[in-house]
Coordinates of C-alpha atoms and ligand atoms in Angstrom, one line a residue:
M1 CA 126.6 26.5 -9.5
N2 CA 127.2 25.6 -5.8
K3 CA 127.7 21.7 -5.2
N4 CA 126.3 22.3 -2.0
N5 CA 123.3 23.5 -2.8
N6 CA 123.0 20.7 -5.6
E7 CA 123.6 18.1 -2.6
M8 CA 121.0 19.5 -0.4
L9 CA 118.8 19.1 -3.0
K10 CA 119.5 15.7 -3.6
T11 CA 119.2 14.9 0.0
A12 CA 115.9 16.6 0.3
Q13 CA 114.5 14.7 -2.8
D14 CA 116.0 11.3 -1.3
L15 CA 114.3 11.8 2.1
I16 CA 111.0 12.2 0.2
K17 CA 111.6 9.0 -1.7
K18 CA 113.0 6.8 1.1
T19 CA 110.2 7.8 3.3
G20 CA 107.5 7.4 0.5
Q21 CA 108.6 3.9 -0.3
K22 CA 107.8 3.1 3.2
L23 CA 104.3 4.5 2.8
N24 CA 104.0 2.7 -0.4
L25 CA 103.4 5.8 -2.4
N26 CA 103.7 4.9 -6.0
Q27 CA 106.3 6.5 -8.3
E28 CA 104.4 9.1 -9.9
E29 CA 102.9 10.5 -6.3
I30 CA 106.7 10.4 -5.4
N31 CA 108.0 12.5 -8.2
S32 CA 105.0 15.0 -7.6
L33 CA 106.1 15.7 -4.5
I34 CA 109.7 16.1 -5.3
Q35 CA 108.8 18.8 -7.8
P36 CA 108.2 22.2 -6.5
D37 CA 104.6 24.0 -7.8
R38 CA 106.5 26.8 -9.1
V39 CA 110.1 28.7 -8.9
I40 CA 110.2 32.2 -9.9
E41 CA 113.1 34.0 -11.0
V42 CA 113.8 37.8 -10.7
K43 CA 115.7 40.5 -11.4
I44 CA 116.4 43.3 -9.4
S45 CA 118.0 46.2 -10.4
V46 CA 118.9 49.0 -7.9
E47 CA 120.9 52.2 -8.3
M48 CA 123.9 52.0 -5.9
D49 CA 125.7 55.1 -3.6
N50 CA 127.9 55.7 -6.3
G51 CA 125.3 56.2 -9.0
K52 CA 125.5 53.0 -11.4
L53 CA 122.8 50.3 -11.6
K54 CA 123.5 47.2 -10.3
T55 CA 121.6 43.8 -11.3
F56 CA 120.4 41.1 -8.5
I57 CA 119.0 37.9 -9.0
G58 CA 116.6 36.2 -6.6
F59 CA 114.3 33.4 -6.5
R60 CA 111.1 32.4 -4.6
S61 CA 110.3 28.8 -4.8
Q62 CA 106.9 27.4 -4.3
H63 CA 107.0 23.9 -3.4
N64 CA 103.6 22.8 -2.2
N65 CA 100.5 24.5 -1.1
V66 CA 97.9 21.1 0.0
L67 CA 97.6 22.1 3.1
G68 CA 97.4 25.6 2.9
P69 CA 99.5 29.0 1.7
Y70 CA 103.1 28.3 0.7
K71 CA 105.3 29.6 3.8
G72 CA 109.3 30.3 4.5
G73 CA 111.9 32.6 4.8
I74 CA 113.8 34.8 2.4
R75 CA 117.7 34.8 2.7
F76 CA 120.3 37.2 1.4
H77 CA 123.7 35.1 0.3
P78 CA 125.8 35.2 -2.2
E79 CA 125.5 31.2 -2.3
V80 CA 121.3 31.2 -2.7
S81 CA 120.9 29.5 -5.8
R82 CA 117.5 27.7 -7.4
E83 CA 118.5 24.5 -5.9
E84 CA 119.0 25.5 -2.7
V85 CA 116.1 27.6 -2.5
I86 CA 113.6 24.4 -3.8
A87 CA 115.7 22.3 -1.2
L88 CA 114.8 24.7 1.6
S89 CA 111.4 25.0 0.5
I90 CA 110.8 21.0 0.3
L91 CA 111.9 20.8 3.9
M92 CA 109.3 23.5 4.9
T93 CA 106.5 21.9 3.0
L94 CA 107.6 18.8 5.3
K95 CA 108.0 20.8 8.6
C96 CA 104.5 22.8 8.3
A97 CA 102.4 19.4 8.1
A98 CA 104.7 17.9 10.8
N99 CA 103.9 21.0 13.2
H100 CA 100.2 20.8 12.2
L101 CA 100.3 24.2 10.2
P102 CA 97.8 25.1 7.8
F103 CA 100.6 26.5 5.3
G104 CA 102.4 24.9 2.7
G105 CA 106.4 25.4 2.1
G106 CA 108.3 27.9 0.0
K107 CA 111.6 29.6 0.2
G108 CA 113.3 32.6 -1.4
G109 CA 116.4 34.3 -1.8
V110 CA 118.5 36.5 -3.4
I111 CA 122.5 35.9 -4.5
V112 CA 124.0 39.0 -3.0
S113 CA 126.6 39.6 -0.2
P114 CA 124.6 41.9 2.4
K115 CA 127.8 43.2 4.3
E116 CA 129.1 44.9 1.0
L117 CA 126.1 47.0 0.7
S118 CA 124.9 50.3 2.4
E119 CA 121.7 50.3 4.4
K120 CA 120.3 52.4 1.6
E121 CA 121.2 49.7 -0.7
L122 CA 120.2 47.1 1.3
E123 CA 116.8 48.7 1.6
K124 CA 116.4 49.6 -2.3
L125 CA 117.4 45.9 -2.8
S126 CA 115.0 44.6 -0.1
R127 CA 112.2 46.7 -1.9
G128 CA 113.2 45.5 -5.3
Y129 CA 112.4 42.0 -4.2
A130 CA 109.1 42.7 -2.6
K131 CA 107.7 44.2 -6.0
A132 CA 109.3 41.7 -8.2
I133 CA 107.6 38.4 -6.3
T134 CA 104.4 41.0 -5.3
P135 CA 102.2 39.4 -8.0
F136 CA 103.0 35.9 -6.6
I137 CA 102.6 36.3 -2.7
G138 CA 99.7 37.3 -0.4
E139 CA 98.3 36.5 3.0
D140 CA 96.2 33.9 1.5
I141 CA 99.2 32.2 -1.4
D142 CA 102.5 32.9 -0.2
I143 CA 103.5 34.4 3.2
P144 CA 107.4 34.8 3.4
A145 CA 109.5 36.0 6.8
P146 CA 113.3 36.4 7.6
D147 CA 116.0 33.8 7.5
V148 CA 120.0 34.2 6.9
N149 CA 120.8 37.7 6.9
T150 CA 117.5 39.1 6.8
D151 CA 115.5 40.5 9.9
S152 CA 112.2 42.6 10.8
K153 CA 113.7 45.6 9.5
I154 CA 113.9 44.1 6.1
M155 CA 110.2 42.4 6.2
S156 CA 108.5 46.2 7.3
W157 CA 110.7 47.2 4.4
M158 CA 109.3 44.7 2.0
L159 CA 105.8 44.7 3.5
D160 CA 105.4 48.3 3.3
E161 CA 106.6 47.7 -0.4
Y162 CA 104.0 44.9 -1.5
E163 CA 101.3 47.5 0.5
K164 CA 102.4 50.0 -1.7
T165 CA 101.8 48.1 -4.8
V166 CA 98.6 46.4 -4.1
G167 CA 97.0 49.3 -2.7
K168 CA 95.7 48.1 0.5
K169 CA 96.7 47.0 3.9
S170 CA 97.9 43.5 4.1
P171 CA 100.2 42.6 7.2
A172 CA 99.7 39.1 7.3
T173 CA 101.3 38.5 4.0
F174 CA 104.8 38.7 6.0
T175 CA 105.8 37.4 9.1
G176 CA 108.7 38.4 11.4
K177 CA 107.5 41.7 11.7
P178 CA 108.9 44.5 14.4
I179 CA 106.1 44.6 16.5
E180 CA 105.1 47.9 15.6
F181 CA 104.1 46.9 12.1
G182 CA 102.0 43.8 13.6
G183 CA 105.0 41.6 14.6
S184 CA 104.2 39.0 17.4
L185 CA 105.5 39.0 20.9
G186 CA 107.5 35.5 21.6
R187 CA 109.0 35.5 18.2
N188 CA 112.5 36.3 18.8
E189 CA 113.0 33.6 21.4
A190 CA 110.2 31.0 19.8
T191 CA 112.8 28.9 18.1
G192 CA 115.1 28.4 21.4
R193 CA 112.2 27.9 23.5
G194 CA 110.9 25.5 21.2
G195 CA 114.0 23.7 21.3
V196 CA 114.0 23.5 24.9
I197 CA 109.8 22.2 25.0
V198 CA 111.1 19.6 22.4
M199 CA 113.9 18.4 24.6
E200 CA 111.9 18.2 27.7
N201 CA 109.1 16.1 25.6
L202 CA 111.8 13.9 24.6
I203 CA 114.1 13.3 28.3
K204 CA 110.1 12.5 29.5
S205 CA 109.2 10.1 27.1
L206 CA 112.7 8.1 27.7
S207 CA 112.0 8.5 31.3
K208 CA 115.4 10.0 32.1
D209 CA 116.8 12.7 34.4
Y210 CA 119.0 14.1 31.9
K211 CA 120.9 17.7 33.2
T212 CA 123.9 18.7 31.4
I213 CA 123.6 20.3 28.5
A214 CA 126.4 21.7 25.7
V215 CA 125.4 24.2 23.2
Q216 CA 127.3 24.8 20.2
G217 CA 126.4 28.5 18.3
F218 CA 125.1 31.2 20.7
G219 CA 123.4 32.9 18.3
N220 CA 119.6 33.7 18.4
V221 CA 118.9 29.8 18.7
G222 CA 121.6 28.8 21.1
Y223 CA 121.6 32.1 23.2
Y224 CA 117.3 31.4 23.9
F225 CA 118.0 27.8 24.3
A226 CA 120.4 28.0 26.8
K227 CA 118.7 30.7 28.7
I228 CA 115.6 29.2 28.9
A229 CA 117.1 25.5 29.9
F230 CA 119.1 27.4 32.8
E231 CA 116.0 29.2 34.0
K232 CA 114.4 25.8 34.2
K233 CA 117.5 24.5 36.0
Y234 CA 119.6 22.3 33.3
K235 CA 123.2 22.7 34.0
I236 CA 124.8 24.8 30.8
V237 CA 128.3 23.2 31.0
A238 CA 129.4 24.2 27.5
I239 CA 128.8 27.0 25.1
S240 CA 130.7 28.4 22.0
D241 CA 130.3 30.6 19.3
S242 CA 132.4 30.8 16.0
K243 CA 135.3 31.7 17.9
G244 CA 135.7 28.8 20.2
G245 CA 133.9 27.5 23.4
I246 CA 133.8 27.7 27.4
Y247 CA 133.7 24.9 29.8
N248 CA 132.9 24.7 33.1
E249 CA 131.5 21.3 34.7
N250 CA 129.9 23.4 37.2
G251 CA 127.8 25.1 35.2
L252 CA 127.9 28.8 33.2
N253 CA 125.0 31.4 33.6
P254 CA 124.2 32.0 29.6
N255 CA 123.1 35.6 30.5
E256 CA 126.6 36.2 32.3
V257 CA 128.5 35.0 29.0
L258 CA 126.1 37.1 26.8
K259 CA 127.2 39.9 28.5
I260 CA 130.6 39.2 27.7
K261 CA 129.5 38.3 24.1
K262 CA 128.1 41.6 23.6
E263 CA 131.0 43.6 24.8
T264 CA 134.0 41.7 23.0
D265 CA 132.5 39.2 20.6
K266 CA 133.9 36.1 21.8
V267 CA 132.3 33.7 24.6
T268 CA 135.8 32.7 25.1
D269 CA 136.8 36.3 26.9
F270 CA 134.4 34.8 29.5
K271 CA 136.8 34.2 32.4
K272 CA 134.9 31.5 34.2
G273 CA 135.1 28.8 32.4
K274 CA 138.2 26.5 30.5
I275 CA 138.5 27.4 26.7
I276 CA 137.6 24.6 24.2
S277 CA 137.7 24.1 20.8
N278 CA 134.4 23.6 18.5
E279 CA 135.2 20.3 17.9
K280 CA 135.8 19.5 21.6
L281 CA 132.5 20.9 22.5
L282 CA 130.7 18.4 20.5
E283 CA 132.8 15.5 22.4
L284 CA 132.3 16.2 25.7
P285 CA 130.4 13.3 28.1
V286 CA 127.3 15.8 28.7
D287 CA 123.5 14.8 28.7
I288 CA 122.5 16.4 26.0
L289 CA 124.0 17.9 23.4
V290 CA 122.6 21.1 21.0
P291 CA 124.2 21.7 17.5
A292 CA 122.9 25.4 17.1
A293 CA 125.1 26.6 14.6
L294 CA 125.5 24.9 11.4
E295 CA 125.1 22.1 9.4
N296 CA 127.0 19.0 8.9
V297 CA 128.8 19.3 12.1
I298 CA 128.6 16.1 13.3
N299 CA 129.8 13.8 10.7
I300 CA 131.2 10.8 9.6
E301 CA 135.0 12.3 11.2
N302 CA 133.9 13.0 14.7
V303 CA 130.6 10.6 15.2
N304 CA 133.0 7.9 17.0
K305 CA 133.7 10.6 19.5
I306 CA 130.2 11.9 20.3
Q307 CA 129.3 11.0 24.2
A308 CA 126.1 12.9 24.8
K309 CA 123.1 10.7 25.2
V310 CA 120.3 12.9 23.2
I311 CA 121.4 15.5 20.4
I312 CA 118.7 18.1 20.2
E313 CA 119.3 19.6 16.3
M314 CA 118.4 22.9 16.3
A315 CA 120.6 24.0 13.3
N316 CA 118.9 22.6 10.1
S317 CA 120.9 19.5 9.4
P318 CA 123.5 19.8 11.9
I319 CA 124.1 15.9 11.5
T320 CA 125.5 14.0 8.4
E321 CA 123.5 10.7 6.5
E322 CA 126.0 9.0 7.2
A323 CA 126.8 9.8 11.0
Y324 CA 122.9 9.5 11.7
P325 CA 123.0 5.4 11.8
V326 CA 126.2 5.6 13.6
L327 CA 124.7 7.2 16.5
E328 CA 121.9 5.6 16.5
K329 CA 124.1 2.1 16.8
K330 CA 125.5 3.9 19.8
G331 CA 122.2 4.3 21.2
I332 CA 122.1 8.0 21.2
V333 CA 118.6 9.3 20.6
I334 CA 118.3 12.3 18.2
A335 CA 115.5 15.3 18.0
P336 CA 114.9 15.9 15.2
D337 CA 115.2 19.4 13.7
I338 CA 111.9 19.6 11.6
I339 CA 110.2 19.3 14.8
A340 CA 113.0 20.6 17.7
N341 CA 113.8 24.2 15.3
A342 CA 110.2 24.6 14.3
G343 CA 109.2 27.1 17.3
G344 CA 110.0 29.8 14.8
V345 CA 107.6 29.0 12.1
I346 CA 105.1 27.9 14.6
V347 CA 105.0 31.6 16.3
S348 CA 105.2 33.2 12.5
Y349 CA 102.0 31.3 12.0
F350 CA 100.3 32.9 15.8
E351 CA 101.6 36.5 14.1
W352 CA 99.6 35.7 10.9
L353 CA 96.8 34.8 13.0
Q354 CA 96.9 37.9 14.7
N355 CA 96.9 39.9 12.4
K356 CA 94.0 38.0 10.2
S357 CA 92.1 38.8 13.3
N358 CA 93.2 42.0 14.4
E359 CA 94.5 40.6 17.6
K360 CA 97.1 41.0 19.8
W361 CA 98.0 38.1 22.2
S362 CA 99.9 38.2 25.2
E363 CA 103.5 36.5 25.7
D364 CA 102.2 34.3 28.4
K365 CA 99.1 33.0 25.7
I366 CA 101.8 32.5 22.9
N367 CA 104.2 30.5 24.9
Q368 CA 101.5 28.2 26.1
K369 CA 100.2 27.6 22.6
L370 CA 103.8 27.0 21.2
E371 CA 103.9 24.2 24.1
E372 CA 100.7 22.7 23.0
Q373 CA 101.7 22.5 19.1
L374 CA 105.1 21.0 19.8
Q375 CA 103.9 18.5 22.1
K376 CA 101.4 17.5 19.7
A377 CA 104.0 17.1 16.9
F378 CA 106.7 15.5 19.1
K379 CA 103.9 13.0 20.2
E380 CA 102.8 12.2 17.1
A381 CA 106.5 11.6 15.8
F382 CA 107.3 9.4 19.1
K383 CA 104.3 7.2 18.3
T384 CA 104.8 6.9 14.6
S385 CA 108.4 5.5 15.3
L386 CA 106.9 3.3 17.7
E387 CA 104.6 1.8 14.8
F388 CA 107.0 2.2 12.3
Q389 CA 110.2 0.9 14.1
T390 CA 112.5 3.8 12.9
N391 CA 113.9 7.0 14.5
L392 CA 112.1 10.4 15.1
K393 CA 113.0 12.0 12.3
E394 CA 112.3 9.6 9.6
A395 CA 109.2 9.4 11.8
A396 CA 108.5 13.3 11.4
F397 CA 108.5 13.0 7.7
I398 CA 106.2 9.6 7.6
S399 CA 103.7 12.1 9.8
A400 CA 104.3 14.7 7.5
L401 CA 103.8 12.9 4.2
L402 CA 100.9 11.1 5.9
K403 CA 99.1 14.3 6.1
L404 CA 100.2 16.1 2.1
K405 CA 98.6 12.3 1.3
E406 CA 95.4 12.9 3.4
N407 CA 94.6 16.1 2.1
S408 CA 95.6 15.3 -1.7
S409 CA 92.1 14.2 -3.2
P410 CA 91.9 11.6 -4.7
S411 CA 96.0 11.6 -5.8
F412 CA 99.0 13.9 -5.1
L413 CA 98.8 14.3 -9.1
L414 CA 95.6 16.4 -9.0
Ligands
NAD501 P1 122.8 33.5 14.5 O1 123.7 34.2 13.3 O2 122.0 34.1 15.4 O3 124.1 32.7 15.4 C1 124.5 31.6 14.9 C2 125.6 31.3 15.8 O4 126.8 30.2 15.6 C3 126.6 32.9 16.1 O5 126.8 32.8 17.8 C4 128.1 32.1 15.4 O6 129.1 32.6 16.2 C5 128.1 30.7 15.8 N1 129.1 30.1 14.6 C6 128.7 30.4 13.5 N2 130.3 29.2 13.4 C7 130.3 28.6 14.0 C8 131.1 27.3 14.0 N3 131.8 27.2 13.2 N4 130.9 26.6 15.3 C9 130.3 27.1 16.1 N5 129.5 28.3 16.1 C10 129.8 29.1 14.9 O7 121.9 32.2 13.7 P2 120.4 31.8 14.3 O8 119.4 32.1 14.1 O9 120.9 31.5 15.8 O10 120.3 30.2 13.4 C11 121.5 28.8 14.2 C12 121.1 27.8 13.4 O11 119.5 27.5 13.5 C13 120.9 27.8 11.8 O12 121.5 26.7 11.1 C14 119.7 28.3 11.4 O13 119.3 28.1 10.0 C15 118.7 27.4 12.6 N6 117.7 27.9 12.7 C16 117.3 29.2 12.8 C17 116.1 29.8 13.2 C18 115.3 31.1 13.9 O14 114.5 31.2 13.9 N7 117.0 31.9 13.8 C19 114.8 28.7 13.1 C20 115.3 27.2 12.4 C21 116.6 27.2 12.4

């Protein structure tokens, strides 16, 4: 069993306990919230290219559906475990609630190293997993989406298998699909775009004129965050990927950096900047620091060296629990992941709505609605943080738990 996954589950449960106590929830209510409604474990047998059968194990955790159907991604990774999917499904419940989405929390995964599979094997595994969870999902029951190592193509295989099995069209059962299978415009950029919206709301609420940004991670989230912030005239002074970073105090153009990244797979091959390490990037004297790669990158070892004035948590949990209070004491304000990186699930909700109503929305409409939705979530967290005299992360959890409580009648236990 993976130790990190157990820790992740404990952290998610501790967050609920801590927030629940602040709201005077009783022990039974807290216990009930910590437990997922159901965890499905499935066996998938795949005929490999060499003709031999191989068995894979997959999970789907359905944590809570008080606010609507379970919603959450499916990841393919060798370290997937029961504990991990439960922890992530708990966080999805809170993320959906904090962002006013009519969804509950779910998460799925298969224990596999997808890079070791051929395309044909990957398709068989995706279809096998979809078939195995078919009795438990549906457009008003549980709506999966892509996550680590799964993408729109995998969603189209899974949807096709699901529809074949149930014998009817049901595109709203999966989100994150290719456009031609009912996917939504704006989905690719949504998480990065949402992060910039939250950043601008935070800066405004602090009445500051922050401009310089360092972005760690240059994948889907980091690139679109940098691109959209650059278009809005912020100065991106540092960018990195897993192989290192570049720094230019006069600013970098993310589109030019992407061109090089596509050619050589390394942002450090971009010549208009000084090469820096990922550790140094986090310690730069910038206004805004954007960790958009991995969890726990700001921790007790480096927290005293962080000089940014605000941090936008684009990766999930980029700051450890021990580092959080140290940053707060230093006066650094943090936009929490549960709101900052919610753009993806919000546009997934728009995709689901479009599928259910057989509509196709323009990209402008999607971007405008994304902005409205995130603004509302941010303002609510900000107000709650003042009311409860706490940071924005705890405030977002409080808002989420209050919504769950209001909608559970007459108590969580029913
Ligand atoms: P991605 O795989 O597209 O990109 C990850 C980037 O991080 C790559 O550029 C990679 O080189 C870089 N990276 C990896 N290890 C690194 C290291 N040690 N130091 C610096 N950079 C490193 O992934 P993504 O979709 O951009 O997701 C990034 C983070 O955001 C993840 O934590 C993910 O869980 C979270 N997130 C993503 C979405 C989404 O919609 N894609 C939504 C919510 C949260």
